[in-house]
CSV table of C-alpha atoms in Angstrom, one decimal:
chain,number,residue,atom,x,y,z
A,1280,UNK,CA,90.6,19.6,-107.7
A,1281,UNK,CA,88.6,16.8,-109.1
A,1282,UNK,CA,90.8,14.2,-110.3
A,1283,UNK,CA,90.8,14.1,-114.0
A,1284,UNK,CA,89.7,10.4,-114.5
A,1285,UNK,CA,86.1,12.1,-113.7
A,1286,UNK,CA,87.0,14.7,-117.0
A,1287,UNK,CA,88.0,11.8,-119.1
A,1288,UNK,CA,84.8,9.4,-118.1
A,1289,UNK,CA,82.7,12.7,-118.5
A,1290,UNK,CA,84.4,12.9,-122.5
A,1291,UNK,CA,84.1,9.2,-123.0
A,1292,UNK,CA,83.0,7.9,-126.0
A,1293,UNK,CA,80.3,5.2,-125.7
A,1294,UNK,CA,82.0,1.3,-126.3
A,1295,UNK,CA,81.9,-0.6,-129.0
A,1296,UNK,CA,80.4,-3.9,-127.6
A,1297,UNK,CA,81.7,-6.6,-130.5
A,1298,UNK,CA,84.3,-4.6,-131.2
A,1299,UNK,CA,85.7,-5.3,-127.3
A,1300,UNK,CA,84.4,-8.8,-127.5
A,1301,UNK,CA,86.7,-9.1,-130.7
A,1302,UNK,CA,89.8,-7.4,-128.8
A,1303,UNK,CA,89.2,-9.4,-126.1
A,1304,UNK,CA,89.8,-13.2,-127.8
A,1305,UNK,CA,92.7,-11.6,-129.6
A,1306,UNK,CA,94.6,-10.9,-126.8
A,1307,UNK,CA,93.6,-13.5,-124.7
A,1308,UNK,CA,95.0,-15.7,-127.7
A,1309,UNK,CA,98.3,-14.0,-126.6
A,1310,UNK,CA,98.1,-14.2,-123.1
A,1311,UNK,CA,96.8,-17.5,-122.2
A,1312,UNK,CA,99.8,-18.5,-120.9
A,1313,UNK,CA,100.5,-16.1,-118.2
A,1314,UNK,CA,96.1,-16.1,-117.5
A,1315,UNK,CA,96.6,-19.3,-116.6
A,1316,UNK,CA,99.4,-18.6,-114.5
A,1317,UNK,CA,97.6,-15.7,-112.7
A,1318,UNK,CA,94.4,-18.0,-112.0
A,1319,UNK,CA,96.8,-20.8,-110.6
A,1320,UNK,CA,98.7,-18.3,-108.5
A,1321,UNK,CA,95.5,-17.3,-106.9
A,1322,UNK,CA,93.8,-20.4,-106.2
A,1323,UNK,CA,97.0,-21.0,-104.4
A,1324,UNK,CA,96.9,-18.4,-102.1
A,1325,UNK,CA,93.1,-19.2,-101.4
A,1326,UNK,CA,94.1,-22.7,-100.2
A,1327,UNK,CA,94.2,-21.5,-96.9
A,1328,UNK,CA,91.1,-20.4,-96.9
A,1329,UNK,CA,89.8,-23.5,-98.2
A,1330,UNK,CA,91.4,-25.3,-95.5
A,1331,UNK,CA,89.8,-23.5,-92.9
A,1332,UNK,CA,86.1,-24.1,-94.3
A,1333,UNK,CA,86.4,-27.7,-94.9
A,1334,UNK,CA,88.9,-29.3,-92.2
A,1335,UNK,CA,86.8,-28.5,-89.4
A,1336,UNK,CA,83.9,-30.8,-90.9
A,1337,UNK,CA,85.8,-33.6,-92.3
A,1338,UNK,CA,83.9,-36.0,-89.6
A,1339,UNK,CA,80.7,-35.0,-90.7
A,1340,UNK,CA,81.9,-35.8,-94.4
A,1341,UNK,CA,83.5,-39.3,-93.3
A,1342,UNK,CA,80.4,-40.2,-91.5
A,1343,UNK,CA,78.3,-39.2,-94.6
A,1344,UNK,CA,80.5,-41.6,-96.8
A,1345,UNK,CA,80.1,-44.6,-93.9
A,1346,UNK,CA,76.7,-43.7,-94.1
A,1347,UNK,CA,76.1,-43.6,-98.3
A,1348,UNK,CA,73.1,-45.8,-99.0
A,1349,UNK,CA,71.7,-45.9,-95.2
A,1350,UNK,CA,67.8,-44.7,-96.1
A,1351,UNK,CA,67.5,-44.7,-92.5
A,1352,UNK,CA,70.4,-42.3,-91.7
A,1353,UNK,CA,69.8,-38.4,-91.0
A,1354,UNK,CA,72.4,-36.0,-91.1
A,1355,UNK,CA,72.5,-33.0,-88.4
A,1356,UNK,CA,75.3,-31.3,-89.6
A,1357,UNK,CA,75.6,-29.1,-86.0
A,1358,UNK,CA,75.0,-32.0,-83.8
A,1359,UNK,CA,78.7,-32.4,-83.1
A,1360,UNK,CA,79.4,-28.7,-82.5
A,1361,UNK,CA,78.8,-26.6,-79.9
A,1362,UNK,CA,77.4,-23.3,-80.7
A,1363,UNK,CA,80.3,-21.2,-79.6
A,1364,UNK,CA,82.3,-23.6,-82.0
A,1365,UNK,CA,80.0,-23.2,-85.0
A,1366,UNK,CA,80.2,-18.8,-84.6
A,1367,UNK,CA,83.8,-19.2,-83.8
A,1368,UNK,CA,84.3,-20.6,-87.7
A,1369,UNK,CA,82.3,-18.4,-89.0
A,1370,UNK,CA,83.6,-15.2,-87.7
A,1371,UNK,CA,87.2,-16.9,-88.6
A,1372,UNK,CA,86.1,-17.9,-92.3
A,1373,UNK,CA,84.8,-14.0,-92.4
A,1374,UNK,CA,87.9,-12.5,-91.7
A,1375,UNK,CA,90.2,-14.7,-93.4
A,1376,UNK,CA,88.2,-14.0,-96.7
A,1377,UNK,CA,88.5,-10.0,-95.8
A,1378,UNK,CA,92.6,-11.0,-95.5
A,1379,UNK,CA,93.2,-12.7,-98.4
A,1380,UNK,CA,91.1,-10.8,-100.8
A,1381,UNK,CA,93.7,-7.7,-101.2
A,1382,UNK,CA,96.4,-11.2,-102.5
A,1383,UNK,CA,94.0,-11.4,-105.2
A,1384,UNK,CA,93.6,-8.3,-106.2
A,1385,UNK,CA,97.4,-7.4,-106.2
A,1386,UNK,CA,97.1,-10.5,-108.7
A,1387,UNK,CA,94.5,-9.1,-111.1
A,1388,UNK,CA,96.8,-5.9,-110.9
A,1389,UNK,CA,99.4,-7.7,-112.4
A,1390,UNK,CA,97.8,-9.3,-114.9
A,1391,UNK,CA,96.6,-6.2,-115.6
A,1392,UNK,CA,99.7,-4.5,-116.2
A,1393,UNK,CA,100.9,-7.4,-118.7
A,1394,UNK,CA,97.5,-7.3,-120.8
A,1395,UNK,CA,98.3,-3.5,-121.0
A,1396,UNK,CA,102.1,-4.2,-122.3
A,1397,UNK,CA,101.0,-7.4,-124.7
A,1398,UNK,CA,97.9,-4.8,-126.5
A,1399,UNK,CA,100.0,-1.3,-126.7
A,1400,UNK,CA,103.3,-2.6,-127.6
A,1401,UNK,CA,105.2,-1.2,-124.4
A,1402,UNK,CA,107.7,-2.6,-122.2
A,1403,UNK,CA,106.7,-0.9,-118.7
A,1404,UNK,CA,107.7,-2.5,-115.7
A,1405,UNK,CA,105.0,-4.8,-114.0
A,1406,UNK,CA,107.0,-5.6,-111.1
A,1407,UNK,CA,105.7,-8.7,-109.1
A,1408,UNK,CA,102.3,-10.5,-108.0
A,1409,UNK,CA,102.7,-8.5,-104.9
A,1410,UNK,CA,103.8,-5.2,-105.6
A,1411,UNK,CA,100.1,-3.1,-105.1
A,1412,UNK,CA,99.3,-5.3,-101.5
A,1413,UNK,CA,103.0,-4.7,-100.5
A,1414,UNK,CA,102.3,-0.7,-101.3
A,1415,UNK,CA,99.0,-0.5,-100.8
A,1416,UNK,CA,97.3,-3.6,-98.5
A,1417,UNK,CA,95.5,-0.7,-96.4
A,1418,UNK,CA,93.9,0.5,-99.5
A,1419,UNK,CA,93.1,-2.6,-100.7
A,1420,UNK,CA,91.8,-3.8,-97.3
A,1421,UNK,CA,89.8,-0.9,-97.2
A,1422,UNK,CA,88.1,-1.4,-100.4
A,1423,UNK,CA,87.4,-4.9,-99.9
A,1424,UNK,CA,85.3,-3.4,-97.2
A,1425,UNK,CA,83.7,-1.0,-99.1
A,1426,UNK,CA,82.7,-3.8,-102.0
A,1427,UNK,CA,81.4,-5.7,-99.9
A,1428,UNK,CA,79.3,-3.6,-97.9
A,1429,UNK,CA,77.8,-2.5,-101.0
A,1430,UNK,CA,77.2,-5.7,-102.8
A,1431,UNK,CA,75.4,-7.1,-99.1
A,1432,UNK,CA,73.1,-4.0,-99.1
A,1433,UNK,CA,72.2,-4.5,-102.7
A,1434,UNK,CA,71.3,-8.0,-101.8
A,1435,UNK,CA,69.1,-6.7,-98.5
A,1436,UNK,CA,67.3,-5.0,-101.1
A,1437,UNK,CA,65.7,-7.8,-102.4
A,1438,UNK,CA,68.2,-8.4,-104.6
A,1439,UNK,CA,67.3,-6.4,-107.8
A,1440,UNK,CA,69.6,-3.9,-107.2
A,1441,UNK,CA,72.5,-6.5,-106.9
A,1442,UNK,CA,72.5,-6.5,-111.0
A,1443,UNK,CA,72.9,-2.8,-111.1
A,1444,UNK,CA,76.0,-2.1,-108.8
A,1445,UNK,CA,77.4,-5.3,-110.5
A,1446,UNK,CA,78.7,-3.1,-113.2
A,1447,UNK,CA,80.4,-0.5,-111.0
A,1448,UNK,CA,81.9,-3.3,-108.6
A,1449,UNK,CA,83.5,-5.1,-111.6
A,1450,UNK,CA,85.3,-1.8,-112.6
A,1451,UNK,CA,86.5,-0.6,-109.7
A,1452,UNK,CA,89.6,-2.8,-110.1
A,1453,UNK,CA,90.8,-1.4,-113.3
A,1454,UNK,CA,90.1,2.1,-111.9
A,1455,UNK,CA,92.0,1.5,-109.2
A,1456,UNK,CA,95.1,-0.5,-111.1
A,1457,UNK,CA,95.5,2.5,-113.4
A,1458,UNK,CA,94.9,5.4,-111.4
A,1459,UNK,CA,96.5,4.1,-108.1
A,1460,UNK,CA,96.7,7.8,-106.6
A,1461,UNK,CA,93.4,7.7,-106.1
A,1462,UNK,CA,91.6,7.2,-102.6
A,1463,UNK,CA,89.0,4.2,-102.3
A,1464,UNK,CA,85.9,7.3,-102.2
A,1465,UNK,CA,87.2,8.4,-105.4
A,1466,UNK,CA,87.7,5.0,-106.9
A,1467,UNK,CA,84.2,4.0,-106.1
A,1468,UNK,CA,82.8,7.4,-107.0
A,1469,UNK,CA,84.1,6.9,-110.5
A,1470,UNK,CA,83.1,3.5,-111.1
A,1471,UNK,CA,79.6,4.1,-110.0
A,1472,UNK,CA,79.7,7.3,-112.3
A,1473,UNK,CA,81.3,5.4,-115.3
A,1474,UNK,CA,79.1,2.6,-114.7
A,1475,UNK,CA,76.3,4.5,-114.7
A,1476,UNK,CA,77.6,6.1,-117.9
A,1477,UNK,CA,77.7,2.8,-120.1
A,1478,UNK,CA,75.3,0.5,-117.7
A,1479,UNK,CA,73.9,-2.0,-120.7
A,1480,UNK,CA,76.8,-2.2,-122.4
A,1481,UNK,CA,79.1,-3.0,-119.6
A,1482,UNK,CA,76.5,-5.1,-117.9
A,1483,UNK,CA,76.7,-7.6,-121.1
A,1484,UNK,CA,80.1,-7.3,-121.7
A,1485,UNK,CA,80.3,-8.6,-118.3
A,1486,UNK,CA,77.4,-11.5,-118.3
A,1487,UNK,CA,79.4,-12.5,-121.6
A,1488,UNK,CA,82.9,-12.5,-120.1
A,1489,UNK,CA,81.5,-14.4,-117.2
A,1490,UNK,CA,80.2,-17.1,-119.3
A,1491,UNK,CA,82.8,-17.3,-121.7
A,1492,UNK,CA,85.1,-17.7,-118.3
A,1493,UNK,CA,82.7,-20.4,-116.7
A,1494,UNK,CA,83.1,-22.8,-120.4
A,1495,UNK,CA,86.2,-23.6,-118.8
A,1496,UNK,CA,84.1,-26.2,-116.3
A,1497,UNK,CA,83.6,-28.0,-119.8
A,1498,UNK,CA,87.6,-29.1,-119.3
A,1499,UNK,CA,87.2,-29.4,-115.7
A,1500,UNK,CA,89.6,-27.9,-113.5
A,1501,UNK,CA,92.3,-27.3,-116.0
A,1502,UNK,CA,90.0,-25.1,-118.2
A,1503,UNK,CA,88.8,-23.4,-115.5
A,1504,UNK,CA,92.6,-22.0,-114.7
A,1505,UNK,CA,93.0,-21.2,-118.2
A,1506,UNK,CA,89.6,-19.3,-119.1
A,1507,UNK,CA,89.5,-17.7,-115.7
A,1508,UNK,CA,90.5,-14.2,-116.1
A,1509,UNK,CA,89.3,-13.6,-119.7
A,1510,UNK,CA,86.4,-11.3,-117.7
A,1511,UNK,CA,89.4,-9.0,-117.2
A,1512,UNK,CA,90.7,-8.8,-120.2
A,1513,UNK,CA,87.1,-7.6,-121.0
A,1514,UNK,CA,87.0,-4.9,-118.3
A,1515,UNK,CA,90.7,-4.0,-119.4
A,1516,UNK,CA,89.0,-3.2,-122.9
A,1517,UNK,CA,86.5,-1.8,-121.5
A,1518,UNK,CA,88.4,0.8,-119.4
A,1519,UNK,CA,91.0,1.4,-122.4
A,1520,UNK,CA,87.8,2.6,-124.6
A,1521,UNK,CA,86.2,4.5,-122.0
A,1522,UNK,CA,88.8,6.5,-119.8
A,1523,UNK,CA,91.8,5.4,-121.8
A,1524,UNK,CA,95.4,6.1,-120.8
A,1525,UNK,CA,97.3,9.3,-120.4
A,1526,UNK,CA,100.9,8.9,-122.0
A,1527,UNK,CA,103.1,11.8,-122.3
A,1528,UNK,CA,100.2,14.4,-121.8
A,1529,UNK,CA,98.3,12.2,-124.9
A,1530,UNK,CA,95.8,10.4,-124.1
A,1531,UNK,CA,95.0,7.0,-125.4
A,1532,UNK,CA,92.3,5.1,-126.5
């Protein structure tokens, strides 16, 4: 039997762009501390990845600093590294990025639950940052592989399709977080159905929210940490205003 989410998507009303942006700002004012905490935890989780990426090339960075200002110095970044070393490093970076992504997704899920509680005035348990990854690590890893594959395929098709898949790929997160019994295939299918139905509105929201999130760069690192999760608030309201939440048999949008 078809999952009810597809019926809700079919009957969804067109979301109001300006209304979502306005509501997102209002909610952000109430959860910006939580947004900063979640962004900070995400950064801490990524430290092992950053170390693996940059530490092997520390000798090269030191050499660059030592020869700074020398017009005759030419850097060959792979001169001191064997091919097998470079390949091993690339494989490790690739694998580590996949293994860590489910942890980041779990942190996002925790933030979405907080947004729902604050927005709707509920007191539903939100659990810990890593509750979702403890329960469904395999599903999150499979979702990461699937979405990465879709994005890479879109890039291979001369990038233009990437603009289309950006929308459904962003929608996979709220769809999964609020419908955690869906399979990975159902999550991806639902995200494409919803994204295709309201693509233009969703793309505009993603573009604007990403721009606002990047404004934190003006305030350096601290600013980025504070604004990074704003785009998730926008996606939360997009999901709420289209799919909605079903509680006690009543659909709430």
